[in-house]
PDB file of C-alpha atoms in Angstrom:
ATOM      1  CA  MET A 211       0.136  -0.120   0.226  1.00 42.00           C
ATOM      2  CA  ASP A 212       1.939   3.149  -1.392  1.00 45.00           C
ATOM      3  CA  GLN A 213      -0.463   5.658  -1.874  1.00 42.00           C
ATOM      4  CA  PRO A 214      -1.603   8.217   1.173  1.00 37.00           C
ATOM      5  CA  ALA A 215      -4.529   7.676   2.673  1.00 37.00           C
ATOM      6  CA  VAL A 216      -6.815  10.461   1.994  1.00 35.00           C
ATOM      7  CA  TYR A 217      -6.850  12.917   4.584  1.00 33.00           C
ATOM      8  CA  GLU A 218     -10.800  14.540   4.440  1.00 37.00           C
ATOM      9  CA  GLU A 219     -11.279  15.762   7.996  1.00 36.00           C
ATOM     10  CA  ARG A 220      -9.458  17.760  10.573  1.00 37.00           C
ATOM     11  CA  MET A 221     -10.298  17.566  13.970  1.00 36.00           C
ATOM     12  CA  GLN A 222     -10.361  20.211  15.967  1.00 36.00           C
ATOM     13  CA  SER A 223      -7.761  21.328  18.322  1.00 37.00           C
ATOM     14  CA  GLU A 224      -9.964  21.026  21.320  1.00 39.00           C
ATOM     15  CA  PRO A 225     -12.480  18.576  21.834  1.00 41.00           C
ATOM     16  CA  SER A 226     -15.684  19.843  22.410  1.00 40.00           C
ATOM     17  CA  LEU A 227     -17.773  19.748  25.702  1.00 38.00           C
ATOM     18  CA  ALA A 228     -20.627  19.188  24.488  1.00 36.00           C
ATOM     19  CA  SER A 229     -19.423  15.495  23.696  1.00 41.00           C
ATOM     20  CA  GLU A 230     -18.519  14.459  26.970  1.00 43.00           C
ATOM     21  CA  HIS A 231     -19.036  11.032  28.460  1.00 43.00           C
ATOM     22  CA  VAL A 232     -20.667  10.947  31.611  1.00 41.00           C
ATOM     23  CA  ASP A 233     -20.103   8.484  34.294  1.00 42.00           C
ATOM     24  CA  THR A 234     -23.245   6.257  34.851  1.00 42.00           C
ATOM     25  CA  PRO A 235     -23.743   3.824  37.781  1.00 39.00           C
ATOM     26  CA  ASN A 236     -22.684   0.901  35.698  1.00 47.00           C
ATOM     27  CA  GLN A 237     -19.494   2.292  34.783  1.00 69.00           C
ATOM     28  CA  LYS A 238     -17.176   3.032  38.228  1.00 82.00           C
ATOM     29  CA  ALA A 239     -13.554   3.644  37.235  1.00 83.00           C
ATOM     30  CA  THR A 240     -11.259   1.361  38.896  1.00 87.00           C
ATOM     31  CA  TRP A 241      -7.821   2.082  40.252  1.00 88.00           C
ATOM     32  CA  ARG A 242      -6.716   0.220  36.971  1.00 90.00           C
ATOM     33  CA  ASP A 243      -8.581   2.444  34.766  1.00 90.00           C
ATOM     34  CA  TYR A 244      -6.458   5.038  37.187  1.00 92.00           C
ATOM     35  CA  TRP A 245      -3.321   2.872  36.260  1.00 93.00           C
ATOM     36  CA  GLN A 246      -4.233   2.652  32.599  1.00 92.00           C
ATOM     37  CA  LEU A 247      -4.662   6.812  31.785  1.00 93.00           C
ATOM     38  CA  CYS A 248      -1.226   6.746  32.903  1.00 94.00           C
ATOM     39  CA  LYS A 249       0.207   4.649  30.532  1.00 93.00           C
ATOM     40  CA  PRO A 250       2.437   2.572  32.402  1.00 94.00           C
ATOM     41  CA  GLY A 251       4.034   1.399  29.267  1.00 92.00           C
ATOM     42  CA  ILE A 252       5.154   4.251  28.445  1.00 93.00           C
ATOM     43  CA  ILE A 253       6.262   5.110  32.357  1.00 96.00           C
ATOM     44  CA  THR A 254       8.252   1.712  31.851  1.00 95.00           C
ATOM     45  CA  SER A 255      10.199   2.590  28.887  1.00 93.00           C
ATOM     46  CA  ASN A 256      10.936   5.987  29.724  1.00 96.00           C
ATOM     47  CA  LEU A 257      12.111   5.250  33.122  1.00 97.00           C
ATOM     48  CA  MET A 258      14.574   2.628  31.439  1.00 96.00           C
ATOM     49  CA  THR A 259      16.252   4.970  29.656  1.00 97.00           C
ATOM     50  CA  ALA A 260      16.107   8.205  32.793  1.00 98.00           C
ATOM     51  CA  PHE A 261      17.693   5.046  34.831  1.00 97.00           C
ATOM     52  CA  ILE A 262      20.882   4.499  32.204  1.00 97.00           C
ATOM     53  CA  GLY A 263      21.271   8.408  32.175  1.00 97.00           C
ATOM     54  CA  LEU A 264      21.543   7.976  35.708  1.00 97.00           C
ATOM     55  CA  TRP A 265      23.674   5.192  35.567  1.00 96.00           C
ATOM     56  CA  LEU A 266      26.104   6.541  33.000  1.00 96.00           C
ATOM     57  CA  ALA A 267      26.592  10.159  34.879  1.00 95.00           C
ATOM     58  CA  ALA A 268      27.457   8.313  37.799  1.00 93.00           C
ATOM     59  CA  ALA A 269      29.932   5.993  35.696  1.00 87.00           C
ATOM     60  CA  GLY A 270      28.362   2.915  37.607  1.00 81.00           C
ATOM     61  CA  THR A 271      27.933   4.068  40.566  1.00 87.00           C
ATOM     62  CA  LEU A 272      24.798   5.246  42.208  1.00 89.00           C
ATOM     63  CA  GLN A 273      22.926   6.431  45.226  1.00 93.00           C
ATOM     64  CA  LEU A 274      19.717   5.025  46.083  1.00 95.00           C
ATOM     65  CA  ALA A 275      17.865   7.700  47.581  1.00 97.00           C
ATOM     66  CA  LEU A 276      19.066   9.580  44.350  1.00 97.00           C
ATOM     67  CA  THR A 277      18.107   6.736  42.324  1.00 97.00           C
ATOM     68  CA  ILE A 278      14.559   6.584  43.553  1.00 97.00           C
ATOM     69  CA  ASN A 279      13.837  10.169  44.047  1.00 98.00           C
ATOM     70  CA  THR A 280      14.842  10.887  40.642  1.00 98.00           C
ATOM     71  CA  LEU A 281      12.731   7.804  39.375  1.00 98.00           C
ATOM     72  CA  LEU A 282       9.791   8.491  41.282  1.00 98.00           C
ATOM     73  CA  GLY A 283       9.560  12.313  40.106  1.00 98.00           C
ATOM     74  CA  THR A 284      10.220  11.521  36.412  1.00 98.00           C
ATOM     75  CA  ALA A 285       7.470   8.781  36.679  1.00 98.00           C
ATOM     76  CA  LEU A 286       5.314  11.237  37.704  1.00 98.00           C
ATOM     77  CA  VAL A 287       5.690  13.698  35.790  1.00 98.00           C
ATOM     78  CA  ILE A 288       5.622  11.137  32.599  1.00 97.00           C
ATOM     79  CA  ALA A 289       2.149   9.929  34.294  1.00 97.00           C
ATOM     80  CA  SER A 290       0.693  13.243  34.486  1.00 97.00           C
ATOM     81  CA  GLY A 291       1.414  13.992  30.241  1.00 96.00           C
ATOM     82  CA  ALA A 292       0.044  10.433  29.675  1.00 95.00           C
ATOM     83  CA  ALA A 293      -3.333  11.841  31.712  1.00 96.00           C
ATOM     84  CA  LEU A 294      -3.569  14.759  30.033  1.00 96.00           C
ATOM     85  CA  ASN A 295      -2.740  13.245  27.122  1.00 94.00           C
ATOM     86  CA  ASN A 296      -6.110  10.940  27.698  1.00 93.00           C
ATOM     87  CA  TYR A 297      -7.948  13.901  28.587  1.00 94.00           C
ATOM     88  CA  TRP A 298      -7.176  15.861  25.422  1.00 93.00           C
ATOM     89  CA  ASP A 299      -7.496  13.273  22.992  1.00 89.00           C
ATOM     90  CA  ARG A 300     -10.927  11.663  24.278  1.00 90.00           C
ATOM     91  CA  ASP A 301     -12.359  12.619  20.761  1.00 89.00           C
ATOM     92  CA  ILE A 302     -10.079  11.133  18.595  1.00 88.00           C
ATOM     93  CA  ASP A 303      -9.504   8.053  20.872  1.00 85.00           C
ATOM     94  CA  THR A 304     -13.216   6.924  20.413  1.00 87.00           C
ATOM     95  CA  LYS A 305     -12.170   6.734  16.458  1.00 85.00           C
ATOM     96  CA  MET A 306      -9.187   4.156  16.819  1.00 84.00           C
ATOM     97  CA  LYS A 307      -9.635   0.706  17.957  1.00 82.00           C
ATOM     98  CA  ARG A 308      -6.729   0.538  20.264  1.00 80.00           C
ATOM     99  CA  THR A 309      -7.768   3.651  22.023  1.00 83.00           C
ATOM    100  CA  LYS A 310     -11.483   3.442  22.162  1.00 85.00           C
ATOM    101  CA  ASN A 311     -11.773   1.417  25.273  1.00 85.00           C
ATOM    102  CA  ARG A 312      -9.195   4.377  27.318  1.00 88.00           C
ATOM    103  CA  ALA A 313     -11.502   5.478  30.363  1.00 87.00           C
ATOM    104  CA  VAL A 314     -12.217   8.796  29.729  1.00 91.00           C
ATOM    105  CA  ALA A 315     -13.139   8.136  26.163  1.00 89.00           C
ATOM    106  CA  THR A 316     -15.437   5.741  27.590  1.00 89.00           C
ATOM    107  CA  GLY A 317     -16.532   7.958  29.944  1.00 89.00           C
ATOM    108  CA  LYS A 318     -15.124   5.976  33.159  1.00 90.00           C
ATOM    109  CA  ILE A 319     -13.075   9.012  33.919  1.00 92.00           C
ATOM    110  CA  THR A 320     -14.620  12.009  33.306  1.00 93.00           C
ATOM    111  CA  PRO A 321     -12.442  14.694  31.723  1.00 94.00           C
ATOM    112  CA  ARG A 322     -12.373  17.123  34.507  1.00 95.00           C
ATOM    113  CA  THR A 323     -11.431  14.650  36.729  1.00 95.00           C
ATOM    114  CA  ALA A 324      -8.052  13.222  34.104  1.00 95.00           C
ATOM    115  CA  LEU A 325      -7.589  16.760  33.865  1.00 96.00           C
ATOM    116  CA  LEU A 326      -7.254  17.225  37.610  1.00 97.00           C
ATOM    117  CA  PHE A 327      -5.461  14.072  38.184  1.00 96.00           C
ATOM    118  CA  GLY A 328      -2.871  14.981  35.705  1.00 97.00           C
ATOM    119  CA  LEU A 329      -2.004  18.354  36.903  1.00 97.00           C
ATOM    120  CA  SER A 330      -1.927  16.452  40.574  1.00 97.00           C
ATOM    121  CA  LEU A 331       1.023  14.362  39.521  1.00 98.00           C
ATOM    122  CA  LEU A 332       3.061  17.284  37.636  1.00 98.00           C
ATOM    123  CA  VAL A 333       3.056  19.311  40.694  1.00 98.00           C
ATOM    124  CA  ILE A 334       3.651  16.272  42.915  1.00 98.00           C
ATOM    125  CA  GLY A 335       6.356  15.100  40.591  1.00 98.00           C
ATOM    126  CA  LEU A 336       8.186  18.707  40.160  1.00 98.00           C
ATOM    127  CA  LEU A 337       8.391  18.969  44.230  1.00 98.00           C
ATOM    128  CA  ILE A 338       9.917  15.780  44.147  1.00 98.00           C
ATOM    129  CA  LEU A 339      12.338  16.588  41.466  1.00 98.00           C
ATOM    130  CA  THR A 340      13.102  20.100  42.460  1.00 98.00           C
ATOM    131  CA  VAL A 341      13.291  19.121  46.564  1.00 98.00           C
ATOM    132  CA  LEU A 342      15.146  16.208  46.915  1.00 98.00           C
ATOM    133  CA  VAL A 343      16.863  15.628  43.595  1.00 97.00           C
ATOM    134  CA  ASN A 344      17.799  19.144  41.892  1.00 97.00           C
ATOM    135  CA  PRO A 345      16.097  21.765  40.496  1.00 98.00           C
ATOM    136  CA  LEU A 346      17.539  21.071  37.088  1.00 98.00           C
ATOM    137  CA  ALA A 347      16.327  17.626  36.842  1.00 98.00           C
ATOM    138  CA  ALA A 348      12.455  19.342  37.340  1.00 98.00           C
ATOM    139  CA  VAL A 349      13.451  22.014  34.554  1.00 98.00           C
ATOM    140  CA  TRP A 350      14.105  19.364  31.972  1.00 98.00           C
ATOM    141  CA  SER A 351      11.252  17.141  33.169  1.00 98.00           C
ATOM    142  CA  LEU A 352       9.122  20.032  32.743  1.00 98.00           C
ATOM    143  CA  ILE A 353      10.812  20.625  29.029  1.00 97.00           C
ATOM    144  CA  GLY A 354       9.323  17.222  28.291  1.00 97.00           C
ATOM    145  CA  HIS A 355       6.229  17.376  29.590  1.00 97.00           C
ATOM    146  CA  VAL A 356       5.636  20.992  27.610  1.00 97.00           C
ATOM    147  CA  PHE A 357       6.788  19.503  24.276  1.00 96.00           C
ATOM    148  CA  TYR A 358       4.530  16.321  24.897  1.00 96.00           C
ATOM    149  CA  VAL A 359       1.029  17.678  26.349  1.00 96.00           C
ATOM    150  CA  LEU A 360       1.140  21.487  25.184  1.00 96.00           C
ATOM    151  CA  ILE A 361       3.100  21.275  21.370  1.00 96.00           C
ATOM    152  CA  TYR A 362       2.904  17.890  20.439  1.00 95.00           C
ATOM    153  CA  THR A 363      -0.658  16.556  21.108  1.00 93.00           C
ATOM    154  CA  PRO A 364      -2.859  19.267  19.371  1.00 93.00           C
ATOM    155  CA  MET A 365      -0.089  19.338  16.540  1.00 94.00           C
ATOM    156  CA  LYS A 366      -0.800  15.143  15.733  1.00 91.00           C
ATOM    157  CA  ARG A 367      -4.126  16.499  14.552  1.00 92.00           C
ATOM    158  CA  VAL A 368      -2.794  19.425  11.991  1.00 93.00           C
ATOM    159  CA  SER A 369       1.046  18.205  11.080  1.00 93.00           C
ATOM    160  CA  SER A 370       2.458  15.323  10.330  1.00 92.00           C
ATOM    161  CA  LEU A 371       5.840  16.755  11.935  1.00 93.00           C
ATOM    162  CA  ASN A 372       4.195  15.667  15.429  1.00 94.00           C
ATOM    163  CA  THR A 373       6.338  12.576  15.510  1.00 94.00           C
ATOM    164  CA  VAL A 374       9.404  15.246  15.447  1.00 95.00           C
ATOM    165  CA  VAL A 375       8.195  17.503  18.413  1.00 94.00           C
ATOM    166  CA  GLY A 376       6.858  14.301  20.150  1.00 94.00           C
ATOM    167  CA  ALA A 377      10.242  12.707  20.247  1.00 96.00           C
ATOM    168  CA  ILE A 378      11.814  15.833  21.865  1.00 96.00           C
ATOM    169  CA  SER A 379       9.906  14.727  24.486  1.00 96.00           C
ATOM    170  CA  GLY A 380      10.725  11.271  24.456  1.00 96.00           C
ATOM    171  CA  ALA A 381      14.393  12.149  24.849  1.00 97.00           C
ATOM    172  CA  THR A 382      14.680  14.169  27.709  1.00 98.00           C
ATOM    173  CA  PRO A 383      14.482  11.357  30.700  1.00 98.00           C
ATOM    174  CA  PRO A 384      17.812  10.022  30.051  1.00 98.00           C
ATOM    175  CA  VAL A 385      19.089  14.061  30.525  1.00 98.00           C
ATOM    176  CA  ILE A 386      16.918  14.100  33.733  1.00 98.00           C
ATOM    177  CA  GLY A 387      19.047  11.204  35.164  1.00 98.00           C
ATOM    178  CA  TRP A 388      22.081  12.519  33.770  1.00 97.00           C
ATOM    179  CA  VAL A 389      21.766  15.925  35.604  1.00 98.00           C
ATOM    180  CA  ALA A 390      20.071  14.138  38.501  1.00 98.00           C
ATOM    181  CA  VAL A 391      23.765  13.205  39.023  1.00 97.00           C
ATOM    182  CA  THR A 392      25.742  15.639  37.968  1.00 96.00           C
ATOM    183  CA  GLY A 393      23.831  18.902  38.137  1.00 96.00           C
ATOM    184  CA  ARG A 394      24.920  20.116  34.735  1.00 96.00           C
ATOM    185  CA  VAL A 395      23.967  19.051  30.752  1.00 96.00           C
ATOM    186  CA  ASP A 396      27.302  17.528  29.998  1.00 94.00           C
ATOM    187  CA  MET A 397      28.466  16.423  26.076  1.00 96.00           C
ATOM    188  CA  GLY A 398      27.430  12.508  27.340  1.00 95.00           C
ATOM    189  CA  ALA A 399      23.623  13.920  28.058  1.00 97.00           C
ATOM    190  CA  TRP A 400      23.422  15.524  25.129  1.00 97.00           C
ATOM    191  CA  LEU A 401      24.231  12.413  23.291  1.00 97.00           C
ATOM    192  CA  LEU A 402      21.978  10.045  24.833  1.00 97.00           C
ATOM    193  CA  PHE A 403      19.301  12.859  24.103  1.00 98.00           C
ATOM    194  CA  LEU A 404      20.057  12.511  20.511  1.00 98.00           C
ATOM    195  CA  ILE A 405      20.090   8.800  20.427  1.00 98.00           C
ATOM    196  CA  ILE A 406      16.785   8.516  21.694  1.00 97.00           C
ATOM    197  CA  PHE A 407      15.741  11.308  19.889  1.00 98.00           C
ATOM    198  CA  ILE A 408      16.692   9.805  16.787  1.00 98.00           C
ATOM    199  CA  TRP A 409      15.574   6.471  17.716  1.00 97.00           C
ATOM    200  CA  GLN A 410      11.976   7.332  17.982  1.00 97.00           C
ATOM    201  CA  MET A 411      11.577   8.829  14.108  1.00 97.00           C
ATOM    202  CA  PRO A 412      11.710   4.628  12.525  1.00 97.00           C
ATOM    203  CA  HIS A 413      10.408   2.840  15.632  1.00 97.00           C
ATOM    204  CA  PHE A 414       6.820   5.749  15.803  1.00 96.00           C
ATOM    205  CA  LEU A 415       6.895   5.789  11.780  1.00 97.00           C
ATOM    206  CA  SER A 416       6.679   1.995  11.613  1.00 97.00           C
ATOM    207  CA  LEU A 417       3.677   2.019  14.353  1.00 95.00           C
ATOM    208  CA  ALA A 418       2.235   4.511  12.432  1.00 95.00           C
ATOM    209  CA  MET A 419       2.146   2.590   8.843  1.00 96.00           C
ATOM    210  CA  MET A 420       0.405  -0.746  11.255  1.00 95.00           C
ATOM    211  CA  LYS A 421      -2.075   1.930  12.566  1.00 92.00           C
ATOM    212  CA  VAL A 422      -2.436   3.559   9.173  1.00 93.00           C
ATOM    213  CA  GLU A 423      -6.141   3.160   8.628  1.00 91.00           C
ATOM    214  CA  GLU A 424      -7.019   4.265  12.047  1.00 90.00           C
ATOM    215  CA  TYR A 425      -5.548   7.009  12.049  1.00 90.00           C
ATOM    216  CA  GLY A 426      -7.166   8.309   8.917  1.00 89.00           C
ATOM    217  CA  ASN A 427     -10.266   7.201  10.338  1.00 86.00           C
ATOM    218  CA  ALA A 428      -9.613   9.447  13.138  1.00 86.00           C
ATOM    219  CA  GLY A 429      -8.329  12.446  10.717  1.00 88.00           C
ATOM    220  CA  LEU A 430      -4.518  12.532  11.995  1.00 90.00           C
ATOM    221  CA  PRO A 431      -2.177  13.904   9.877  1.00 92.00           C
ATOM    222  CA  MET A 432       0.303  10.778  10.191  1.00 94.00           C
ATOM    223  CA  LEU A 433       3.185  10.263   7.608  1.00 95.00           C
ATOM    224  CA  PRO A 434       2.215   7.318   6.201  1.00 95.00           C
ATOM    225  CA  ASN A 435      -1.198   8.890   5.462  1.00 94.00           C
ATOM    226  CA  VAL A 436       0.049  11.894   3.680  1.00 94.00           C
ATOM    227  CA  LYS A 437       2.900  11.061   1.790  1.00 94.00           C
ATOM    228  CA  GLY A 438       2.784   7.389   1.949  1.00 94.00           C
ATOM    229  CA  PHE A 439       4.557   4.055   2.781  1.00 95.00           C
ATOM    230  CA  GLU A 440       7.586   4.852   0.385  1.00 96.00           C
ATOM    231  CA  GLU A 441       8.270   8.263   1.678  1.00 96.00           C
ATOM    232  CA  THR A 442       7.705   7.048   5.123  1.00 96.00           C
ATOM    233  CA  LYS A 443      10.285   4.003   3.999  1.00 97.00           C
ATOM    234  CA  ARG A 444      12.738   6.525   3.035  1.00 97.00           C
ATOM    235  CA  GLN A 445      12.624   8.706   6.319  1.00 97.00           C
ATOM    236  CA  MET A 446      12.842   6.267   8.288  1.00 97.00           C
ATOM    237  CA  PHE A 447      16.389   4.437   6.526  1.00 97.00           C
ATOM    238  CA  LEU A 448      17.425   8.261   6.546  1.00 97.00           C
ATOM    239  CA  TRP A 449      16.651   8.570  10.559  1.00 97.00           C
ATOM    240  CA  THR A 450      18.673   5.634  10.810  1.00 97.00           C
ATOM    241  CA  GLY A 451      21.351   6.417   9.008  1.00 97.00           C
ATOM    242  CA  ALA A 452      22.174   9.050  11.416  1.00 97.00           C
ATOM    243  CA  LEU A 453      21.480   7.391  14.815  1.00 97.00           C
ATOM    244  CA  VAL A 454      24.294   5.022  13.677  1.00 97.00           C
ATOM    245  CA  PRO A 455      27.424   7.037  14.407  1.00 97.00           C
ATOM    246  CA  ALA A 456      25.310   9.090  16.915  1.00 97.00           C
ATOM    247  CA  SER A 457      25.532   6.222  18.912  1.00 97.00           C
ATOM    248  CA  LEU A 458      29.171   5.397  18.279  1.00 97.00           C
ATOM    249  CA  LEU A 459      30.046   9.339  19.304  1.00 96.00           C
ATOM    250  CA  LEU A 460      28.447   7.869  22.877  1.00 96.00           C
ATOM    251  CA  PHE A 461      31.806   5.700  23.442  1.00 95.00           C
ATOM    252  CA  PHE A 462      33.931   8.940  23.397  1.00 93.00           C
ATOM    253  CA  HIS A 463      31.446  10.901  25.847  1.00 90.00           C
ATOM    254  CA  GLY A 464      29.256   8.310  27.798  1.00 83.00           C
ATOM    255  CA  ASN A 465      31.757   6.449  30.208  1.00 89.00           C
ATOM    256  CA  VAL A 466      31.018   3.602  28.008  1.00 93.00           C
ATOM    257  CA  GLY A 467      33.505   0.692  26.918  1.00 92.00           C
ATOM    258  CA  TYR A 468      33.998  -1.975  23.964  1.00 94.00           C
ATOM    259  CA  ILE A 469      31.153  -3.652  25.256  1.00 95.00           C
ATOM    260  CA  TYR A 470      28.468  -1.147  23.995  1.00 96.00           C
ATOM    261  CA  LEU A 471      30.781   0.199  21.124  1.00 96.00           C
ATOM    262  CA  ILE A 472      30.562  -3.255  19.585  1.00 97.00           C
ATOM    263  CA  THR A 473      27.223  -3.605  20.562  1.00 97.00           C
ATOM    264  CA  ALA A 474      25.869  -0.296  19.350  1.00 97.00           C
ATOM    265  CA  LEU A 475      27.912  -1.071  15.927  1.00 97.00           C
ATOM    266  CA  VAL A 476      26.403  -4.579  14.723  1.00 98.00           C
ATOM    267  CA  LEU A 477      22.825  -3.479  15.666  1.00 98.00           C
ATOM    268  CA  GLY A 478      22.787  -0.606  13.829  1.00 97.00           C
ATOM    269  CA  VAL A 479      23.962  -1.650  10.759  1.00 97.00           C
ATOM    270  CA  VAL A 480      21.299  -4.756  10.890  1.00 97.00           C
ATOM    271  CA  TYR A 481      18.973  -2.163  11.443  1.00 97.00           C
ATOM    272  CA  LEU A 482      20.401  -0.296   8.369  1.00 97.00           C
ATOM    273  CA  VAL A 483      19.905  -3.208   6.704  1.00 97.00           C
ATOM    274  CA  GLU A 484      16.342  -4.200   8.136  1.00 96.00           C
ATOM    275  CA  LEU A 485      14.937  -0.635   6.643  1.00 96.00           C
ATOM    276  CA  PHE A 486      16.937  -1.439   3.257  1.00 96.00           C
ATOM    277  CA  LYS A 487      14.758  -4.522   2.358  1.00 95.00           C
ATOM    278  CA  GLY A 488      11.502  -2.441   3.002  1.00 94.00           C
ATOM    279  CA  PHE A 489      12.030  -1.149  -0.761  1.00 95.00           C
ATOM    280  CA  HIS A 490      11.876  -4.352  -1.884  1.00 93.00           C
ATOM    281  CA  THR A 491       9.002  -5.895   0.185  1.00 93.00           C
ATOM    282  CA  LYS A 492       5.684  -6.773  -0.956  1.00 92.00           C
ATOM    283  CA  ASP A 493       4.004  -6.959   2.252  1.00 95.00           C
ATOM    284  CA  ASP A 494       4.333  -3.577   4.101  1.00 95.00           C
ATOM    285  CA  MET A 495       2.446  -4.241   6.915  1.00 96.00           C
ATOM    286  CA  ALA A 496       4.321  -7.575   7.628  1.00 96.00           C
ATOM    287  CA  TRP A 497       6.934  -5.503   7.444  1.00 97.00           C
ATOM    288  CA  ALA A 498       6.614  -2.810   9.134  1.00 96.00           C
ATOM    289  CA  ARG A 499       5.514  -4.901  12.097  1.00 96.00           C
ATOM    290  CA  LYS A 500       8.907  -6.585  12.135  1.00 96.00           C
ATOM    291  CA  LEU A 501      10.534  -3.389  12.161  1.00 96.00           C
ATOM    292  CA  PHE A 502       8.696  -1.855  15.065  1.00 97.00           C
ATOM    293  CA  GLY A 503       9.768  -5.640  17.015  1.00 97.00           C
ATOM    294  CA  TYR A 504      13.018  -4.857  16.062  1.00 97.00           C
ATOM    295  CA  SER A 505      13.151  -1.468  17.341  1.00 97.00           C
ATOM    296  CA  LEU A 506      12.574  -2.220  21.076  1.00 96.00           C
ATOM    297  CA  ILE A 507      14.795  -5.120  20.776  1.00 97.00           C
ATOM    298  CA  TYR A 508      17.171  -2.286  19.510  1.00 97.00           C
ATOM    299  CA  LEU A 509      16.500   0.038  22.567  1.00 96.00           C
ATOM    300  CA  THR A 510      16.712  -3.019  25.131  1.00 96.00           C
ATOM    301  CA  ALA A 511      19.877  -4.665  23.765  1.00 97.00           C
ATOM    302  CA  MET A 512      21.460  -0.675  23.689  1.00 97.00           C
ATOM    303  CA  CYS A 513      20.614  -0.326  27.388  1.00 96.00           C
ATOM    304  CA  ALA A 514      21.361  -3.356  28.188  1.00 96.00           C
ATOM    305  CA  ALA A 515      24.855  -2.945  26.937  1.00 96.00           C
ATOM    306  CA  MET A 516      25.300   0.742  28.663  1.00 96.00           C
ATOM    307  CA  PHE A 517      24.747  -0.511  32.018  1.00 94.00           C
ATOM    308  CA  ILE A 518      26.971  -3.492  31.248  1.00 94.00           C
ATOM    309  CA  SER A 519      29.896  -1.797  29.517  1.00 89.00           C
ATOM    310  CA  ALA A 520      29.734   1.344  32.030  1.00 84.00           C
ATOM    311  CA  ILE A 521      30.654  -1.136  34.718  1.00 78.00           C
ATOM    312  CA  GLN A 522      33.663  -2.272  33.358  1.00 61.00           C
ATOM    313  CA  PHE A 523      34.542   1.213  32.160  1.00 58.00           C
TER     314      PHE A 523
END
C-alpha cells in the first residue's frame, strides 16, 4: 500500500465539551482505569532510559536515595503527561480501535477528573525532583512535559511533523537522569538525548504504518497517511542512518567501553539492513511489524550494553 490515505477530516484542536461522556452507575472507574490512564508502558520505557542516564553519569556507582527520588519524580511527571494526553485526545480516541476503550473515552473517568488527576501528578512530580533531586532535573522534566502535552498533542491533529516534536519529549528522560547526578548537561547527556530522539523516528513511523487506517479514520495526518509508505520508508532509513554514528559517539563521552561500541555498531548495521529490505518488500504491513519489533529489541539491547559496559569502563 504505497498510496497515502485520503485525509478528509480535520479534527478541532480542542474537543467539544458537549461531546463529553458522562459517568453512569454501571461504569465506575477502578484503580486499574487510573493506572491505564497513566500509560504504564510509556512510563516503563522512559524510566529505563532515565535510569541509564543516571547510571552512565555516575559511571556505574549510584546513590540509592537519589536514584529512587529521580525515578519516582520522573514517573509522576510522565504519568501526568499521559493523563493529560488522554484528556485532550478523548474525542479521537473513540475513533481508533487501540484507544476506544480508554477510561476517559468511554466515560469511566470524566474529563475534569482526568485533568485534575494529571495536574496533581505534575505538581507532585516536580516538587520531588526540585526538592529531593535538583532544580535542573525538574526543569528538564517540565520541558519534556510541555513538549508532549502542549505542543505534540495538539500538533498531531494538524501536521505529520508531530512525530518529530513528540520525539523531543521522549528524549528528555535520560537527560533528567544525567543531570540528577551531575547537576549539569554534559556532552554525554546531549548524546543520550540525540540517540533516543533519533531512535523514536523509525520506531513510531513503523507504528504509524501499522495503524495507517486507524489514523486515517481519526483524521490524523501521520506521515504514511499524508506522504505514503514509500516516503515513510525513506525517512525511516535516513533517520537510522543518522542514528548509527550518533550512537557510536557516545563511546567517547558517555562512560562506556568496547562492549557498548561493538553492540551499537552491530545493532545499527542490522537495523539499516532491515530497513533497506523495506524498499523491496511485497508486504508492507509484515515488514512494518518486524521493524517495530526490532526497534524495541534495539533500544533494550542498547540500554543493556550501556549498563554492562559502564560497569567495566
